[in-house]
mmCIF file of C-alpha atoms in Angstrom:
data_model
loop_
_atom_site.group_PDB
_atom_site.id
_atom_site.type_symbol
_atom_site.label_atom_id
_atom_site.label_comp_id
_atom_site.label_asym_id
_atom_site.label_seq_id
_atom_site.Cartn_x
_atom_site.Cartn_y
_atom_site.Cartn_z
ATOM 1 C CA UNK P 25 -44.432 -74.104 -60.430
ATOM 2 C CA UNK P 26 -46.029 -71.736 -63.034
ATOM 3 C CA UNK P 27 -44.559 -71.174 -66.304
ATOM 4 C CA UNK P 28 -43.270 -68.053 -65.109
ATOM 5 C CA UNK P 29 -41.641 -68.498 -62.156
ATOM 6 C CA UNK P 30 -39.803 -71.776 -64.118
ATOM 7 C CA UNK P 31 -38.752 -69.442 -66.775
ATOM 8 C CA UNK P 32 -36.968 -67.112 -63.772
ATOM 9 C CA UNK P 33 -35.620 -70.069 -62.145
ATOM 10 C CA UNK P 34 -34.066 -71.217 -65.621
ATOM 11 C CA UNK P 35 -33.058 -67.763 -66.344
ATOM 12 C CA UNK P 36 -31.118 -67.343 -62.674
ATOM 13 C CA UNK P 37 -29.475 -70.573 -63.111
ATOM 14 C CA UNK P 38 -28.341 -69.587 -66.863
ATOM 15 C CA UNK P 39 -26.880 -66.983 -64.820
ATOM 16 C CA UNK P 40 -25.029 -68.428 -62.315
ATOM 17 C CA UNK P 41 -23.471 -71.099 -64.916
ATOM 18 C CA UNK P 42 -22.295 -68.129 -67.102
ATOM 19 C CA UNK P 43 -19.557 -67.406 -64.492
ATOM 20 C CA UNK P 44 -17.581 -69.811 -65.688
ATOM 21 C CA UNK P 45 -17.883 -69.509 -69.299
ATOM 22 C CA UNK P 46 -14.635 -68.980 -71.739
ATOM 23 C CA UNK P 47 -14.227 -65.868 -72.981
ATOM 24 C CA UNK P 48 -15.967 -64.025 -69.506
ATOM 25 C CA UNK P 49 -19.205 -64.437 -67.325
ATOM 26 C CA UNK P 50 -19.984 -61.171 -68.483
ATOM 27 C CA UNK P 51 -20.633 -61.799 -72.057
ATOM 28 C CA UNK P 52 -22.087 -64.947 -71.532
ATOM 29 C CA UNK P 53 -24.903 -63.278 -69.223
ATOM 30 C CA UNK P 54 -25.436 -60.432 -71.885
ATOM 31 C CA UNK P 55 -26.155 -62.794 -74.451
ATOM 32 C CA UNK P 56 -28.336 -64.742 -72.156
ATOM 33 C CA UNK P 57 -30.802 -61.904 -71.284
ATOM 34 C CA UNK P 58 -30.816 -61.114 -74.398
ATOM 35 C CA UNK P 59 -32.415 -64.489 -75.379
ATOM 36 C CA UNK P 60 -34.467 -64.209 -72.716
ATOM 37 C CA UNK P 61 -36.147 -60.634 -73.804
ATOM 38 C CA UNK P 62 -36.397 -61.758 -77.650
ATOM 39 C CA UNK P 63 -38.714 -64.479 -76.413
ATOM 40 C CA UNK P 64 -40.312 -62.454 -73.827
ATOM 41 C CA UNK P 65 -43.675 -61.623 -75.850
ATOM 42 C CA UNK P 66 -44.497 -64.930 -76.389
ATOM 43 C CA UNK P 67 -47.779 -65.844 -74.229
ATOM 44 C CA UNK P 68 -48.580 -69.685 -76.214
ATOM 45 C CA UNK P 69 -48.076 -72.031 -73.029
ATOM 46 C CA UNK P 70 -47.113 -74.575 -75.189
ATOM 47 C CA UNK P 71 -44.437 -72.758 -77.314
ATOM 48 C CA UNK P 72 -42.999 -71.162 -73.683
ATOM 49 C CA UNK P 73 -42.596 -74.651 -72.426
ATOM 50 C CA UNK P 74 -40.906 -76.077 -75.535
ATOM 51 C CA UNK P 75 -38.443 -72.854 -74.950
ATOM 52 C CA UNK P 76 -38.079 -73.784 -71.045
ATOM 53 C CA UNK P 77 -37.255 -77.097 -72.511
ATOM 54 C CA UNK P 78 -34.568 -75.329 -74.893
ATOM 55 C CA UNK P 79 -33.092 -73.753 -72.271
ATOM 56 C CA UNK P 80 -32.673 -76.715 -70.086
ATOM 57 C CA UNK P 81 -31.258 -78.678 -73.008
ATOM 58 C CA UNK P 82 -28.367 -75.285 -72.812
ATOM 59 C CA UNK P 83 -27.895 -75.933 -69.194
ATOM 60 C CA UNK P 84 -27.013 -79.604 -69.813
ATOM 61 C CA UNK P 85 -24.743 -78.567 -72.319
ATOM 62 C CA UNK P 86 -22.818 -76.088 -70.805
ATOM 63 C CA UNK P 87 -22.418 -78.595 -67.924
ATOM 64 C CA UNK P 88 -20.887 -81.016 -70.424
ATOM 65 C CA UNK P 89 -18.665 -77.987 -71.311
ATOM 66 C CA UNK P 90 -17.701 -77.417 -68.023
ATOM 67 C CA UNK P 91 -16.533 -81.295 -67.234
ATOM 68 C CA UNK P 92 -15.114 -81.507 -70.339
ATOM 69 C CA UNK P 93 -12.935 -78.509 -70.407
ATOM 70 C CA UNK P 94 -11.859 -79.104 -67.176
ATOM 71 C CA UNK P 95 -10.562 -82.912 -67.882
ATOM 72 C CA UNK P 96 -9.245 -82.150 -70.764
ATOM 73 C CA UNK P 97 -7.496 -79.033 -68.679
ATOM 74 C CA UNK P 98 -6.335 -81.763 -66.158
ATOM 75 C CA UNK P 99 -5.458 -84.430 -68.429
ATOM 76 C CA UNK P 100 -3.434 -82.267 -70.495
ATOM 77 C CA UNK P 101 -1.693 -80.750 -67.384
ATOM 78 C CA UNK P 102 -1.057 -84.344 -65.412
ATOM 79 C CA UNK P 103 -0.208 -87.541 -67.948
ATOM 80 C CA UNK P 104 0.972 -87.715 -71.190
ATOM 81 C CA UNK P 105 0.221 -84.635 -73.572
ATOM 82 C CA UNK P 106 1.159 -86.276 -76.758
ATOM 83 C CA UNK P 107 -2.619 -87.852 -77.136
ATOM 84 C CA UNK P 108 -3.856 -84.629 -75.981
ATOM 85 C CA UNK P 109 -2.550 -82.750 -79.048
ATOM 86 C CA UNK P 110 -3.966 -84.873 -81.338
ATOM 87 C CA UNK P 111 -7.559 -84.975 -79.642
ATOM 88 C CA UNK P 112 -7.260 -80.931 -79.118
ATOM 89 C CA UNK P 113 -7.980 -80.765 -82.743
ATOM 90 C CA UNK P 114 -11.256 -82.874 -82.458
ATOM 91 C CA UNK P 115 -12.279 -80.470 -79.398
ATOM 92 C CA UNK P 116 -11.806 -77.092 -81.490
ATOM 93 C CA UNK P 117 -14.159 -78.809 -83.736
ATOM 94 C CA UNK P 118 -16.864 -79.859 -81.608
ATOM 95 C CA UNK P 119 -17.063 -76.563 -80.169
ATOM 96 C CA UNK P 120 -17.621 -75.284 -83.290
ATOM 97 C CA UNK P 121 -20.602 -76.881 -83.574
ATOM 98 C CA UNK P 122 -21.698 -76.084 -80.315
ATOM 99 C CA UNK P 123 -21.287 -72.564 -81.100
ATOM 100 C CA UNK P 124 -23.257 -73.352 -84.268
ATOM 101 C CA UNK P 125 -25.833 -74.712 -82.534
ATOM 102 C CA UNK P 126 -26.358 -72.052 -79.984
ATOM 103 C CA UNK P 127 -26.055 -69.428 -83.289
ATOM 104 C CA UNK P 128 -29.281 -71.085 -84.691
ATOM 105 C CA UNK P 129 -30.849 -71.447 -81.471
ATOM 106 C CA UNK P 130 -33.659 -68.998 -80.587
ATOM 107 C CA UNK P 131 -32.818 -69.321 -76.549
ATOM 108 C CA UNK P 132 -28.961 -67.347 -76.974
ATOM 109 C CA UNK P 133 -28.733 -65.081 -79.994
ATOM 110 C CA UNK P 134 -26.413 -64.121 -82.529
ATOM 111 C CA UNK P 135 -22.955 -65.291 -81.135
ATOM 112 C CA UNK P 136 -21.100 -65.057 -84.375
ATOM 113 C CA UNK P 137 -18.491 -63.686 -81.880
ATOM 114 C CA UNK P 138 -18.330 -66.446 -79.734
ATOM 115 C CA UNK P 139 -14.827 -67.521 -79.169
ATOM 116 C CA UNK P 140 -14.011 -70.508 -77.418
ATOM 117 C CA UNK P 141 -10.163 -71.030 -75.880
ATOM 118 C CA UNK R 3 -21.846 -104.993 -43.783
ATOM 119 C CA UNK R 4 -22.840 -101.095 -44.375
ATOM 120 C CA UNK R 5 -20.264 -98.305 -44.451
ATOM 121 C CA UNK R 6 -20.929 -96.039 -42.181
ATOM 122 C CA UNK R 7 -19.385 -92.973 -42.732
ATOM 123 C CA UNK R 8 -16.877 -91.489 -45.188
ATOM 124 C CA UNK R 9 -15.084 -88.295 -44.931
ATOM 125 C CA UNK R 10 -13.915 -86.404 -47.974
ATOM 126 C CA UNK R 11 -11.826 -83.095 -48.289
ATOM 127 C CA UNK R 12 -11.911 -80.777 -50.403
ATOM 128 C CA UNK R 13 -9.023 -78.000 -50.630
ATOM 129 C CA UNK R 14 -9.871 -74.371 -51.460
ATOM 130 C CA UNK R 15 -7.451 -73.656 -53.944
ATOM 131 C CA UNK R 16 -6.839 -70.723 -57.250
ATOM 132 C CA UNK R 17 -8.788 -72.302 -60.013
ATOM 133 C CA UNK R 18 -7.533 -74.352 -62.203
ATOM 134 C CA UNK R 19 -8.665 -71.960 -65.310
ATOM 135 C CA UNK R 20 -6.875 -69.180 -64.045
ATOM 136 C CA UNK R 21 -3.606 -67.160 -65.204
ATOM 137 C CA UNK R 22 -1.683 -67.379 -62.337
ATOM 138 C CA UNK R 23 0.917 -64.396 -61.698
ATOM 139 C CA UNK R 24 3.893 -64.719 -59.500
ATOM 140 C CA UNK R 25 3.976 -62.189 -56.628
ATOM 141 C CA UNK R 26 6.197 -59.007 -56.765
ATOM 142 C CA UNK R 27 8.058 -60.678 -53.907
ATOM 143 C CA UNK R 28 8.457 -63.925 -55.070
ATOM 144 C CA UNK R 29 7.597 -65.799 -52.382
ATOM 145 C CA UNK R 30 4.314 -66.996 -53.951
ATOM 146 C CA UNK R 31 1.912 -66.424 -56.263
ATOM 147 C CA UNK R 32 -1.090 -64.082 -56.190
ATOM 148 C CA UNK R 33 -4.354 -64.983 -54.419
ATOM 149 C CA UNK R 34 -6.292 -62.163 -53.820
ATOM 150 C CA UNK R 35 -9.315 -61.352 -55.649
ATOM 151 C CA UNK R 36 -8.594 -64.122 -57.768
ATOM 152 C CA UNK R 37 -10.852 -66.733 -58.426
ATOM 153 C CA UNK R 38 -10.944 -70.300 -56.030
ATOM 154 C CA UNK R 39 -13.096 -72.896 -56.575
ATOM 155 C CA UNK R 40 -12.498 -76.998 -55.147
ATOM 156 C CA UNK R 41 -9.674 -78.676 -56.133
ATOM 157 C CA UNK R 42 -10.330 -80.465 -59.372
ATOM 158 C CA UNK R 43 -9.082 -84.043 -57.601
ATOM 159 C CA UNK R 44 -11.166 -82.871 -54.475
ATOM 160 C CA UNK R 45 -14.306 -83.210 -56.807
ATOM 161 C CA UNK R 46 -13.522 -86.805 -58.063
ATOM 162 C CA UNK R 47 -13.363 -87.970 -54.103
ATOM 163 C CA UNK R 48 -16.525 -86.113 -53.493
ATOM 164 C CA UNK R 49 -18.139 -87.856 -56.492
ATOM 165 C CA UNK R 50 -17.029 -91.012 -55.798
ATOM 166 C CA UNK R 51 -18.360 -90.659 -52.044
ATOM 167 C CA UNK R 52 -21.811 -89.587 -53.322
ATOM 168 C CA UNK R 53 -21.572 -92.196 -55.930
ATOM 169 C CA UNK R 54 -21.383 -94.894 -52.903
ATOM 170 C CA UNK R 55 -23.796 -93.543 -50.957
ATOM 171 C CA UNK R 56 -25.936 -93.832 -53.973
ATOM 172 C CA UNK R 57 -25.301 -97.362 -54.172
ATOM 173 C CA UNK R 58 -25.904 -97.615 -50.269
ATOM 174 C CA UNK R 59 -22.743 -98.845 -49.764
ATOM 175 C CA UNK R 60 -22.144 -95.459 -47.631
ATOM 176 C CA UNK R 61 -24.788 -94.202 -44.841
ATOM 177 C CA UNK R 62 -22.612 -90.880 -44.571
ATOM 178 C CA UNK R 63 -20.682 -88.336 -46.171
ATOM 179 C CA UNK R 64 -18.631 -85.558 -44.151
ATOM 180 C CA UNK R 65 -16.602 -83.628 -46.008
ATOM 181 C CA UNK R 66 -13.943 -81.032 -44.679
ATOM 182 C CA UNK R 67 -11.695 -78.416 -45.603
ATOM 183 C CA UNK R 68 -8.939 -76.394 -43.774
ATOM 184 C CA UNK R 69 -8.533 -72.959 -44.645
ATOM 185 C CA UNK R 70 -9.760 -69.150 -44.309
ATOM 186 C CA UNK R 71 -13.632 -68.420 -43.793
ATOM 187 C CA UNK R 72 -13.824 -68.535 -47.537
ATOM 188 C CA UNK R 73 -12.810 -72.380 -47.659
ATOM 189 C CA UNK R 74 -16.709 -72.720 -46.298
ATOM 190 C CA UNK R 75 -17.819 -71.963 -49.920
ATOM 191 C CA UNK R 76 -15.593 -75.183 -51.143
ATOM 192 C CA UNK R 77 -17.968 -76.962 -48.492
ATOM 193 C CA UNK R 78 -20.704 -76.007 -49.946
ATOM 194 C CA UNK R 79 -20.079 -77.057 -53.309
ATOM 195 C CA UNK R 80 -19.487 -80.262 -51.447
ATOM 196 C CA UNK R 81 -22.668 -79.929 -49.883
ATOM 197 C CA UNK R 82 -24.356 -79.059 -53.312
ATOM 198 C CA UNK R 83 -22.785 -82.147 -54.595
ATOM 199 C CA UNK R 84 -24.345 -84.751 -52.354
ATOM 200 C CA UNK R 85 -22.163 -84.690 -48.682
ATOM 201 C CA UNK R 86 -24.343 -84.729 -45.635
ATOM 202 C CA UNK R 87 -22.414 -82.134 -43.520
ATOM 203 C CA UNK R 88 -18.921 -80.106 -43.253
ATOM 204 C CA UNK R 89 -16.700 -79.452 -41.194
ATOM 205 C CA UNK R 90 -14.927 -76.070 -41.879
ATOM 206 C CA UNK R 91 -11.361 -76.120 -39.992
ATOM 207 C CA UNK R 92 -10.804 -72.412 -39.779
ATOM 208 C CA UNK R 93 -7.293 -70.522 -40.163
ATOM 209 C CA UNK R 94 -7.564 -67.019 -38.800
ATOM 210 C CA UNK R 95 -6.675 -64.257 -41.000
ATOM 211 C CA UNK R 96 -3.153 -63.743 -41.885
ATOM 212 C CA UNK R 97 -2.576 -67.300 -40.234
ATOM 213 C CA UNK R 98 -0.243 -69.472 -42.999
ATOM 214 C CA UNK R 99 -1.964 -71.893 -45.152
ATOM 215 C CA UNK R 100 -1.078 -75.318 -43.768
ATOM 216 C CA UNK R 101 1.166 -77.847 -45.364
ATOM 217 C CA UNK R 102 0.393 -81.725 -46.074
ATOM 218 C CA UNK R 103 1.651 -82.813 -42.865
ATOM 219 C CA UNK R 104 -0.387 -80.035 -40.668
ATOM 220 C CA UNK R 105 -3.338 -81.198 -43.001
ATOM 221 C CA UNK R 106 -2.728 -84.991 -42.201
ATOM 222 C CA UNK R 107 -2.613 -84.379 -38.358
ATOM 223 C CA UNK R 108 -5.314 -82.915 -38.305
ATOM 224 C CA UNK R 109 -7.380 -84.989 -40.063
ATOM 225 C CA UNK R 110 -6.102 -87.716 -37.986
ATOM 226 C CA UNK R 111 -7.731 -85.773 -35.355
ATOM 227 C CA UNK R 112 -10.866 -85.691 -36.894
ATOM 228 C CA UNK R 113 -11.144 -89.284 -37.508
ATOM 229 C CA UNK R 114 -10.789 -90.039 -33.826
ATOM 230 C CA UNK R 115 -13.538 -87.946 -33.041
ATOM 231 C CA UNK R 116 -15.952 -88.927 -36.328
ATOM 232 C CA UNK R 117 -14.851 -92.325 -36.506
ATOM 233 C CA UNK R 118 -15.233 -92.624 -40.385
ATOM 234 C CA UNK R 119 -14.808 -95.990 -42.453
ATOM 235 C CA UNK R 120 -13.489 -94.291 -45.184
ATOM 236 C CA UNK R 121 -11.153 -91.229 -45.866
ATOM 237 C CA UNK R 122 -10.983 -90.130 -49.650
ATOM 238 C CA UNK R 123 -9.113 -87.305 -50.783
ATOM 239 C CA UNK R 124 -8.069 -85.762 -53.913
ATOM 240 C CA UNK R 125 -4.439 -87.219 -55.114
ATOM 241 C CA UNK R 126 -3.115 -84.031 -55.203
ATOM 242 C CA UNK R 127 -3.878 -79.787 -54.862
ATOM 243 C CA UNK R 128 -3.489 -78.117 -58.195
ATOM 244 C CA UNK R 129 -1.505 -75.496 -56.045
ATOM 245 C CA UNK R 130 0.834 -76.901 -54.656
ATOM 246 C CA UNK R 131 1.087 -80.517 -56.179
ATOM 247 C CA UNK R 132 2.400 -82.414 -53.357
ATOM 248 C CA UNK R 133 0.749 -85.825 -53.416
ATOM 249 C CA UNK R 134 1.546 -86.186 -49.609
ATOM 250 C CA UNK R 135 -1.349 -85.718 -47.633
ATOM 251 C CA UNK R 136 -3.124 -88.987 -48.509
ATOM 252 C CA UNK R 137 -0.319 -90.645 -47.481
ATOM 253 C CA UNK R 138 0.951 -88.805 -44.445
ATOM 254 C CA UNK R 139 -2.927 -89.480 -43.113
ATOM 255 C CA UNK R 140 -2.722 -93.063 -43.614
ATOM 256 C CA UNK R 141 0.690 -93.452 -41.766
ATOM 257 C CA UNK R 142 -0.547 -91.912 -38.726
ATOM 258 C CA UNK R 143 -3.408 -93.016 -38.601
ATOM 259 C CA UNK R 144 -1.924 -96.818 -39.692
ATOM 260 C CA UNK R 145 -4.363 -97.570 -42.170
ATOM 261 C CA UNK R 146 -4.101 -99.184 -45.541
ATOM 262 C CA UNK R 147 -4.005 -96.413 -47.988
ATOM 263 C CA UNK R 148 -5.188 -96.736 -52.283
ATOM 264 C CA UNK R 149 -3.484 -93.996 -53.971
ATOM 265 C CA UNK R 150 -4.123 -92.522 -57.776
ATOM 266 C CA UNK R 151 -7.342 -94.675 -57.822
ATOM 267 C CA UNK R 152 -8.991 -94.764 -60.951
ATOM 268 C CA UNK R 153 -11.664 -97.575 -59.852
ATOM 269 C CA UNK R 154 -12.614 -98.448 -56.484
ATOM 270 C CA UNK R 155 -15.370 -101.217 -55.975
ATOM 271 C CA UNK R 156 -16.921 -102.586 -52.565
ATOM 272 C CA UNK R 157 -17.348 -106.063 -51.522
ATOM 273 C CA UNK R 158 -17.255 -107.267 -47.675
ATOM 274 C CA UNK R 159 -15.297 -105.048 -45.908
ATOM 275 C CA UNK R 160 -12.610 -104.997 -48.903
ATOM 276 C CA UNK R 161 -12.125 -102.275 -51.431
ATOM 277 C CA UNK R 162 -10.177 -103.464 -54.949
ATOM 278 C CA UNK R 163 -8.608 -100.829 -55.815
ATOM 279 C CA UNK R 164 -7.043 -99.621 -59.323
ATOM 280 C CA UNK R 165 -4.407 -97.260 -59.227
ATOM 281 C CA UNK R 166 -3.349 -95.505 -62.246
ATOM 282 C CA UNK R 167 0.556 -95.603 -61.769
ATOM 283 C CA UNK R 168 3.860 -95.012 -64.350
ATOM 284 C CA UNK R 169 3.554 -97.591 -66.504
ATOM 285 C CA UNK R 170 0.002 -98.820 -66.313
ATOM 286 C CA UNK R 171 -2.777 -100.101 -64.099
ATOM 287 C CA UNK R 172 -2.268 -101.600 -60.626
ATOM 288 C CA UNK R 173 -4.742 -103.603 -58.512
ATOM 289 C CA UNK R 174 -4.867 -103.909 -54.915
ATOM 290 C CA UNK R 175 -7.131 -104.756 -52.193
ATOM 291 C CA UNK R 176 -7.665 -103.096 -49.149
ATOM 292 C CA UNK R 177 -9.277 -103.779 -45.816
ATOM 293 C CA UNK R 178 -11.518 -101.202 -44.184
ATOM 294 C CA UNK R 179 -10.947 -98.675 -42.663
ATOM 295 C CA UNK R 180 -8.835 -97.101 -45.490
ATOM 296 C CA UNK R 181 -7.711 -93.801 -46.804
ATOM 297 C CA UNK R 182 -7.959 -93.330 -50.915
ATOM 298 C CA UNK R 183 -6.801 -90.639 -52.736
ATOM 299 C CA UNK R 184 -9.094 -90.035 -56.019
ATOM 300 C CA UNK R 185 -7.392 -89.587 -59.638
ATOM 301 C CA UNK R 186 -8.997 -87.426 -62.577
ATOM 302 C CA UNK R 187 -10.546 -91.018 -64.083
ATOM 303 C CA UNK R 188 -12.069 -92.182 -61.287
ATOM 304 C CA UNK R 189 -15.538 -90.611 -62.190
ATOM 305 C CA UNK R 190 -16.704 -87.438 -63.811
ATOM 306 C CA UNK R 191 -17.577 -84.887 -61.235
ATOM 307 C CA UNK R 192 -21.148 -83.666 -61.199
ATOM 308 C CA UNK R 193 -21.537 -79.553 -61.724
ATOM 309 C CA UNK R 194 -23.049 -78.103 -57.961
ATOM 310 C CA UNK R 195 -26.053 -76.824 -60.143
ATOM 311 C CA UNK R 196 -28.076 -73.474 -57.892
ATOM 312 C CA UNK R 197 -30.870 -75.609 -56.878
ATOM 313 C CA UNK R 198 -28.339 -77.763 -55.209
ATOM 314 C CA UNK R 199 -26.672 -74.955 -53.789
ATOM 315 C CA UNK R 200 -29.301 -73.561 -52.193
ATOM 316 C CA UNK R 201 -30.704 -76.738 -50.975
ATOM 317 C CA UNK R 202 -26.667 -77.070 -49.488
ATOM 318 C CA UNK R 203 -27.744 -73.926 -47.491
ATOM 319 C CA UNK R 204 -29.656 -75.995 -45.026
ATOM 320 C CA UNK R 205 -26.898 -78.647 -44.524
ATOM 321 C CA UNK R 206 -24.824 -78.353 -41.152
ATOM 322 C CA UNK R 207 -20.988 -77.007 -41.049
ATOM 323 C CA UNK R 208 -19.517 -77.500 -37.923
ATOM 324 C CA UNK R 209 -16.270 -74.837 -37.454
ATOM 325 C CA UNK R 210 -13.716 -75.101 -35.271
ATOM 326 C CA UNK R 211 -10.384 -72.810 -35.161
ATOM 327 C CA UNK R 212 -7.873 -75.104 -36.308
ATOM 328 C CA UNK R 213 -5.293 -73.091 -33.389
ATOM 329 C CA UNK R 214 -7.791 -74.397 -31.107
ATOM 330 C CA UNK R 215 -7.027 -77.926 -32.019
ATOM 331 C CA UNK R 216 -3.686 -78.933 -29.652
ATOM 332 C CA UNK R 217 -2.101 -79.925 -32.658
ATOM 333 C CA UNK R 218 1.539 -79.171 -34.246
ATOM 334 C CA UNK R 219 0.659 -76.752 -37.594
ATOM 335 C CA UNK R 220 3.333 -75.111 -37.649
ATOM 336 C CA UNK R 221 5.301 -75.315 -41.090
ATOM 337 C CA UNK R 222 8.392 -77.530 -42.227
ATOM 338 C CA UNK R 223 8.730 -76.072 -45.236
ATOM 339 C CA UNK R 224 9.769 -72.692 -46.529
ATOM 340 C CA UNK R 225 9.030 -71.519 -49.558
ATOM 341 C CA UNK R 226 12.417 -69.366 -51.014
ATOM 342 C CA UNK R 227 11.527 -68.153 -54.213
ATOM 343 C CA UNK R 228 9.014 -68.747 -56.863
ATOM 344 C CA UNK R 229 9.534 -67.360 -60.527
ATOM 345 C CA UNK R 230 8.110 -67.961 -63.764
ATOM 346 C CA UNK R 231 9.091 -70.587 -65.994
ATOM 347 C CA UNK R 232 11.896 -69.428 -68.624
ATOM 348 C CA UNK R 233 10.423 -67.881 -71.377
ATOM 349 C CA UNK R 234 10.556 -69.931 -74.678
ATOM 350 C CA UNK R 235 13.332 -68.742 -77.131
ATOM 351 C CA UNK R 236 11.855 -68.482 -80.478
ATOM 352 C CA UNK R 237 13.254 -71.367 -83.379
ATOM 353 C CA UNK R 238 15.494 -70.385 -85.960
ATOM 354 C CA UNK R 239 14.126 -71.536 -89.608
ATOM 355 C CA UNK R 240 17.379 -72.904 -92.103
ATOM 356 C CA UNK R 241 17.346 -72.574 -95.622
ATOM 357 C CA UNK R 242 19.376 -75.790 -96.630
ATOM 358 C CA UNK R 243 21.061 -78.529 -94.267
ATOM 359 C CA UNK R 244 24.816 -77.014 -94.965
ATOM 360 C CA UNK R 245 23.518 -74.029 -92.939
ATOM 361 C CA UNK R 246 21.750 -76.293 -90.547
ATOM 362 C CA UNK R 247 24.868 -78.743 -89.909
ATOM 363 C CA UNK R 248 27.054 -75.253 -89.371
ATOM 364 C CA UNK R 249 24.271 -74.452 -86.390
ATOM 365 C CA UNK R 250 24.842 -77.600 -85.278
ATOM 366 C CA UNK R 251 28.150 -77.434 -85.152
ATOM 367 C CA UNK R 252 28.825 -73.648 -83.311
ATOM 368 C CA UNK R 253 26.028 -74.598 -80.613
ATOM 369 C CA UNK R 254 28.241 -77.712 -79.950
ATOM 370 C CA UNK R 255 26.047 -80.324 -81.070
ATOM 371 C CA UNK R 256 27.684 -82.147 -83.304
ATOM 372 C CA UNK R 257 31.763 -81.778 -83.832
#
């Protein structure tokens, strides 16, 4: 596959995940193409594959999102919710840093606005 | 000895990250144009049945769903995930959403004309909660059944089964063929990524009109009223305990 049509298959499946984001598909694609057009001048091979690579690395992690949201969701929902409070506290936290993360990351931009539920 | 085949089904239902709002009449809550996705218990059978036929202890996977021309979409996420091919049991429009027992039968008809090994479902819908169909399917079909399974590991023709239940763990062993229902610990569900979606495309749903089947669907329950839960009264904040024990006292808790 050429570099190009990867980064369009990485940028349609960035897409299709964002429907399920917190906060509203909506924003979450917004923030994705914009990403996608800051980086859209660069023509080094090797610098648009280390961003392909980036962006991949995203997709992962909004798949662990996903699963973990949703277990937690269930978790909390089916068996006993006293554990669950105390853990929800270490959840807030590592989202934080996700959202820290994706603020210093050149693939999603500034997402000081970012709010996780 | 190879497994054959394993069915799993997955139930279209309002997903699970929604705000649910009761309906004006009260005789449900509201489903259109809100979001659906698979049943969150659904996806733990159908990772557990791709996780087998990863290990080649399954040849198989069919998975099915009952339910509008939309449910088709839940099969394809099933498809995404790893399942061979569907089979979409279709309600006509306005036609009621079946109940666990309509669900059982005919899935009991489906295994006499599929012939499976192995029927895993999801413990229970997120809708409606009922924790019956599992059961129900294994009674009339008079197999051993593994509810609330949190592990579920092969050898000869057995399955050892560990059931999450009150109080702890449980282990049994069942002969094949079996019904299971899957519980959230039982694996983590894999995400139907595009790729696999679009690969799903190609994969074969069979459809038949569930009307068409010769089988009992009508309902046995009604459903009289559905409201929202009470809303919570605020807390009052005391300034000393002499105010608190007089609280206590005029609310009756203490004489």
């Amino acid at each position: 596959m050429t570099l190009r049509r990867s980064v369009i298959q990485l940028y349609k499946e960035l897409q299709y995940m964002g429907r399920e984001y917190p906060g509203g598909a909506a924003k979450f694609n917004t923030k994705c193409k914009q990403a996608f057009l800051n980086n859209s001048q660069e023509v080094d091979p090797v610098k648009i594959e280390m961003l392909i690579e980036r962006g991949r690395f995203v997709q992962k992690e909004i798949e662990a999102l996903y699963g973990l949201r949703k277990y937690r969701a269930m978790k909390h929902r089916y068996y006993d919710t006293e554990e669950m409070d105390l853990q929800t506290k270490g959840l807030k936290s590592s989202l934080k840093i996700y959202s820290g993360y994706f603020r210093n990351n050149e693939i999603l931009c500034n997402s000081n606005d970012l709010k996780f539920e | 000895k190879q497994w054959y085949q394993r069915r799993v089904r997955g139930k279209r239902v309002i997903d699970y990250a929604v705000k649910i709002r009761v309906r004006p009449d009260q005789l449900g809550v509201v489903t259109d144009g809100v979001k659906h996705s698979m049943n969150p218990f659904d996806e733990n059978a159908v990772e557990e049945a791709v996780r087998m036929k990863q290990k080649k202890i399954v040849k198989e996977i069919i998975v099915a769903s009952c339910g509008p021309s939309q449910a088709q979409e839940t099969i394809r996420t099933a498809l995404a995930m790893g399942a061979d091919r569907g089979i979409h049991v279709e309600l006509a429009k306005g036609e009621e959403a079946l109940q666990p027992l309509a669900i059982a039968k005919i899935f009991a008809a489906l295994v006499e004309k599929e012939k499976p090994d192995l029927v895993i479902l999801g413990k229970q819908a997120i809708d409606d909660d009922s924790n019956q169909t599992t059961q129900l399917l294994a009674g009339l079909l008079n197999w051993p059944q593994g509810t609330m399974a949190s592990v579920v590991e092969h050898s000869e023709g057995k399955l050892t089964i560990t059931r999450e239940i009150d109080g702890g763990l449980e282990d049994i062993s069942v002969k094949l063929p079996a019904v299971i229902s899957a519980d959230l610990r039982l694996n983590e569900p894999r995400y139907a990524t595009l790729p696999n979606i679009m690969k799903a495309k190609k994969k074969k749903i069979e459809k038949i009109a569930a009307s068409s089947m010769g089988i009992d669907i009508a309902p046995r329950l009604r459903v009289i009223k559905t409201v929202d839960p009470p809303v919570r009264a605020g807390g009052d904040k005391v300034p000393d305990v002499a105010v608190l024990l007089e609280k206590l006292r005029e609310k009756g808790h203490i004489k």
